[in-house]
Amino acid sequence: MKFNAMTGALLGALLLTLSNAYAETPAAKADKPVHGEYRDWRVLGVSHRTEKNTLRAIVGNDKAIEAARGGKINPWPDGAVIGKIVWKERPHPNWPSAIVPGEFSAAEAMIKDSKKFPETGGWGFGHWEGDKLVMNSKEKSAECFACHTAVKDADYVFTIPALP
Amino acid sequence: MKFNAMTGALLGALLLTLSNAYAETPAAKADKPVHGEYRDWRVLGVSHRTEKNTLRAIVGNDKAIEAARGGKINPWPDGAVIGKIVWKERPHPNWPSAIVPGEFSAAEAMIKDSKKFPETGGWGFGHWEGDKLVMNSKEKSAECFACHTAVKDADYVFTIPALP
């Protein structure tokens, strides 16, 4: 096959395809992850976990927000879902004393259903994989719950609603 | 007038009224401030201003959220409003390495209207007094703008949207 205009065009198309394929690799997508429904939820609180070097926004579905604003959170009602959005911390590039979100780390969920999760204080523990909410393994959930027993008196929730 | 059952009841009612009146004083209300529409807006970012000992949630109205998700923020579109909710920092009472919102400090606004605010990069600077959005004085706005010129290249906005 001679290298002519046609093979040149084909080669160009092939290179374009390869280049698009490269752009679609997970690594290239890392700065724009796929998010779940928590992205549209409203703010319950924020936190800076200094021992983990992470910043968090804690958001709630409508049921959780309504409960927080009404002061009806001990216990939180069935149907409330709390989302914890976690980023690695970094200094703001133009204002270094401000610690702001760097790379997105994870989004985790606490789902209140007292009938379904009686053994873990009525809460199910999950996380989002992209836009899909997935329940944690039994082992991982036990780990979550063990830590959250520190705030048993607040129905196992660390977040103190900041916009009541 | 003798002190009998009737005067006792009247006295009781009077005390109850006084106690309710007391509960309605601004001081007693301080732990539940009145919030503006920003309370229903979605998250653009969070920050920990370590030099000011404050935590912030940065939220946007629908126009701002749409722009952030579409990557159309240089410049931000007219109609975008960014809200900055500020709290004093405090260690979480049950997990001291987590810095969380303490007392509510203020909620401030940047309002994009390139025709209305040409002298300050197209942004108007305001703040909420309870649920009312009030524009800042000329002096205060000049102060806001002076600081925001540090991020002129990002259309004067410090917040780098964290959920694009």
XYZ file of C-alpha atoms in Angstrom:
328
model
C 0.000 0.000 0.000
C 1.392 3.339 -1.029
C 1.264 6.249 1.385
C -1.240 8.487 -0.372
C -3.962 10.931 0.660
C -6.320 8.070 1.592
C -3.890 6.271 3.897
C -2.922 9.653 5.334
C -6.576 10.324 6.200
C -6.968 6.845 7.674
C -3.830 7.298 9.749
C -5.154 10.659 10.950
C -8.472 9.072 11.932
C -6.636 6.296 13.759
C -4.501 8.787 15.691
C -7.598 10.791 16.600
C -9.287 7.614 17.857
C -6.245 6.674 19.936
C -6.028 10.171 21.319
C -9.738 10.118 22.298
C -9.269 6.676 23.863
C -6.404 8.073 25.899
C -8.514 11.024 27.036
C -11.115 8.547 28.325
C -8.744 6.600 30.596
C -9.571 6.804 34.328
C -6.302 8.656 34.988
C -7.219 11.403 32.561
C -10.697 11.615 34.110
C -9.383 11.872 37.669
C -9.913 15.618 37.921
C -13.581 15.309 36.975
C -15.009 12.285 38.791
C -18.594 11.125 38.289
C -20.737 12.128 41.269
C -23.925 10.771 42.795
C -27.143 12.470 43.830
C -25.423 13.948 46.906
C -24.103 16.667 44.601
C -27.618 18.156 44.583
C -28.221 17.840 48.328
C -28.084 20.713 50.777
C -25.485 21.493 53.419
C -25.653 20.043 56.922
C -22.097 20.957 57.874
C -18.435 21.024 56.934
C -15.339 19.672 58.643
C -11.573 19.681 58.455
C -10.203 16.357 59.672
C -6.749 17.583 60.553
C -5.472 14.088 61.464
C -6.489 12.785 58.026
C -5.618 15.887 56.001
C -9.073 15.948 54.462
C -11.874 18.468 54.102
C -15.498 17.401 54.069
C -18.886 18.743 53.135
C -21.713 16.949 54.880
C -25.001 17.107 52.993
C -28.446 15.619 53.461
C -31.355 14.436 51.349
C -34.673 16.300 51.775
C -35.722 14.094 54.691
C -32.450 14.752 56.526
C -32.552 18.508 55.881
C -36.158 18.738 57.074
C -35.247 16.821 60.253
C -32.192 19.020 60.912
C -34.173 22.249 60.485
C -36.974 20.977 62.684
C -34.549 19.836 65.370
C -35.881 16.259 65.029
C -32.562 14.426 64.931
C -32.477 12.367 68.097
C -33.279 10.005 66.575
C -32.989 10.993 62.906
C -36.103 9.806 61.021
C -36.245 6.733 58.801
C -35.532 7.795 55.225
C -32.885 10.351 56.160
C -29.662 9.931 54.216
C -26.498 11.832 55.112
C -23.724 12.187 52.532
C -20.114 12.909 53.427
C -18.064 14.289 50.543
C -14.325 13.960 51.194
C -11.440 15.754 49.485
C -7.718 15.768 50.159
C -6.776 19.121 51.684
C -4.479 21.612 49.979
C -3.566 25.255 50.514
C -5.361 27.603 48.128
C -2.816 28.422 45.386
C -3.437 32.169 45.776
C -4.148 32.285 49.507
C -2.128 29.575 51.283
C -3.608 30.070 54.760
C -6.942 28.924 53.325
C -7.176 25.124 53.279
C -9.418 24.080 50.376
C -10.462 20.883 48.554
C -7.807 19.170 46.472
C -8.390 15.812 44.833
C -11.799 14.205 45.414
C -11.365 11.181 47.707
C -14.742 9.583 48.312
C -18.405 10.105 49.070
C -19.917 8.041 51.873
C -23.455 7.593 53.122
C -25.384 6.901 56.304
C -28.907 5.682 55.592
C -31.462 5.644 58.405
C -33.769 2.645 58.347
C -34.458 1.387 61.845
C -36.143 -1.801 60.605
C -33.447 -2.733 58.090
C -30.364 -1.938 60.169
C -31.289 -2.659 63.819
C -27.837 -4.011 64.659
C -26.013 -0.792 63.754
C -28.156 1.762 65.538
C -30.702 1.892 62.701
C -28.082 3.162 60.252
C -26.801 1.492 57.100
C -23.346 2.510 55.893
C -22.557 2.860 52.210
C -20.524 4.758 49.670
C -20.900 6.017 46.146
C -19.045 4.381 43.280
C -19.430 7.087 40.665
C -23.154 7.871 40.702
C -24.179 4.543 42.254
C -24.812 4.211 46.001
C -23.419 0.867 47.165
C -23.791 -0.594 50.658
C -20.573 -1.373 52.475
C -19.486 -4.949 53.276
C -20.459 -6.288 56.706
C -16.848 -5.911 57.874
C -16.534 -2.321 56.670
C -19.932 -1.399 58.175
C -18.863 -2.814 61.540
C -15.779 -0.605 61.351
C -17.897 2.492 60.557
C -20.309 1.707 63.373
C -17.538 1.109 65.933
C -16.239 4.613 65.298
C -19.697 6.201 65.333
C -20.483 4.758 68.780
C -18.411 7.705 70.079
C -21.536 9.774 69.355
C -24.187 7.240 70.403
C -25.971 10.021 72.328
C -26.376 11.970 69.069
C -27.936 8.938 67.334
C -24.475 7.932 66.030
C -24.067 11.064 63.887
C -20.993 13.276 64.299
C -22.391 16.175 62.270
C -24.041 18.865 64.361
C -26.308 20.621 61.836
C -24.735 24.014 61.166
C -27.727 25.679 59.504
C -30.636 24.713 61.811
C -56.543 41.755 96.692
C -56.034 38.515 98.543
C -53.616 35.931 97.194
C -56.006 33.195 96.160
C -56.193 30.562 93.416
C -57.222 33.184 90.840
C -54.340 35.592 91.506
C -52.004 32.591 91.641
C -53.128 31.579 88.146
C -52.783 35.169 86.884
C -49.300 35.405 88.365
C -48.420 32.100 86.732
C -49.679 33.346 83.364
C -47.715 36.579 83.771
C -44.510 34.690 84.569
C -45.044 32.418 81.562
C -45.518 35.477 79.337
C -42.360 37.110 80.679
C -40.435 33.858 80.222
C -41.629 33.593 76.590
C -40.708 37.228 76.005
C -37.261 36.475 77.340
C -36.919 33.463 75.051
C -37.615 35.760 72.082
C -34.796 38.200 72.780
C -32.040 38.296 70.153
C -29.513 36.959 72.675
C -31.584 33.876 73.354
C -32.048 33.355 69.617
C -28.322 33.558 68.872
C -27.870 29.818 68.516
C -30.544 29.670 65.826
C -29.988 32.616 63.486
C -32.363 33.429 60.644
C -30.853 32.377 57.314
C -31.319 33.547 53.737
C -31.956 31.636 50.539
C -28.325 30.450 50.463
C -29.384 27.764 52.932
C -31.087 25.982 50.027
C -28.243 26.416 47.527
C -25.846 23.685 46.490
C -22.179 23.257 47.355
C -19.406 24.860 45.310
C -16.674 24.277 47.873
C -15.572 24.486 51.487
C -12.636 26.162 53.160
C -10.830 26.457 56.461
C -9.377 29.947 56.832
C -6.724 29.042 59.373
C -5.595 32.677 59.808
C -9.150 33.721 60.688
C -10.157 30.602 62.633
C -13.242 30.197 60.516
C -14.796 27.436 58.440
C -16.803 28.197 55.326
C -19.231 26.521 52.989
C -19.369 28.166 49.592
C -22.663 27.645 47.779
C -24.174 28.859 44.536
C -27.579 29.683 43.122
C -28.783 27.573 40.164
C -27.032 29.812 37.635
C -23.715 29.518 39.482
C -24.009 25.744 39.925
C -24.848 25.278 36.239
C -21.819 27.392 35.250
C -19.501 25.507 37.605
C -20.616 22.107 36.322
C -20.304 23.225 32.725
C -16.860 24.710 33.307
C -18.151 28.133 32.188
C -16.665 30.210 34.976
C -14.110 32.434 33.312
C -16.014 34.656 33.300
C -18.895 33.519 35.508
C -22.218 34.343 33.793
C -24.443 37.286 34.685
C -27.016 36.131 37.204
C -24.629 33.859 39.084
C -24.636 34.449 42.836
C -22.089 32.879 45.153
C -22.805 32.637 48.876
C -20.120 32.257 51.516
C -21.393 30.919 54.830
C -18.936 31.577 57.653
C -18.733 29.965 61.087
C -16.220 30.286 63.904
C -14.150 27.110 64.062
C -14.192 24.745 67.027
C -12.968 21.221 67.698
C -15.731 18.623 67.521
C -16.679 17.901 71.164
C -16.343 14.130 70.626
C -13.520 14.120 68.072
C -11.195 17.069 68.725
C -8.976 16.618 65.657
C -12.025 17.409 63.519
C -12.507 21.162 63.176
C -16.215 21.891 62.750
C -18.577 24.891 62.652
C -19.104 26.716 65.905
C -21.086 29.931 66.116
C -22.496 31.286 62.832
C -20.581 34.438 61.878
C -21.965 35.769 58.594
C -23.169 34.974 55.114
C -21.736 37.041 52.272
C -22.565 37.256 48.575
C -20.913 37.926 45.234
C -23.451 38.820 42.557
C -22.383 38.753 38.920
C -23.901 41.548 36.841
C -21.390 42.900 34.368
C -23.588 45.879 33.452
C -24.400 46.905 36.999
C -20.954 46.491 38.565
C -18.399 47.299 35.839
C -15.997 48.979 38.288
C -15.567 45.871 40.445
C -14.948 43.235 37.813
C -18.658 42.764 37.148
C -19.272 41.613 40.703
C -21.420 43.221 43.358
C -20.565 42.452 46.983
C -23.266 41.982 49.606
C -24.205 40.153 52.753
C -27.293 38.702 54.328
C -28.914 40.351 57.327
C -31.110 37.503 58.502
C -32.932 36.401 55.345
C -32.424 39.710 53.501
C -29.610 40.163 50.992
C -28.178 43.671 51.412
C -25.519 45.258 49.194
C -22.365 46.400 50.956
C -21.422 50.063 51.289
C -19.132 51.477 48.619
C -16.236 51.445 51.096
C -16.792 47.859 52.160
C -17.201 46.736 48.521
C -13.900 48.386 47.601
C -12.279 46.433 50.421
C -13.795 43.142 49.180
C -12.720 43.841 45.611
C -9.162 44.791 46.607
C -8.717 41.387 48.210
C -10.341 39.525 45.317
C -7.951 41.068 42.786
C -5.514 38.367 44.011
C -7.558 36.013 41.819
C -8.278 38.346 38.901
C -7.332 35.515 36.521
C -10.144 33.396 37.952
C -12.698 36.194 37.388
C -12.077 37.429 40.963
C -13.431 34.243 42.584
C -11.296 32.324 45.089
C -13.491 29.227 45.105
C -12.352 26.514 42.741
C -15.528 24.454 42.219
C -14.987 21.181 44.063
C -17.813 19.179 42.462
C -17.440 20.012 38.761
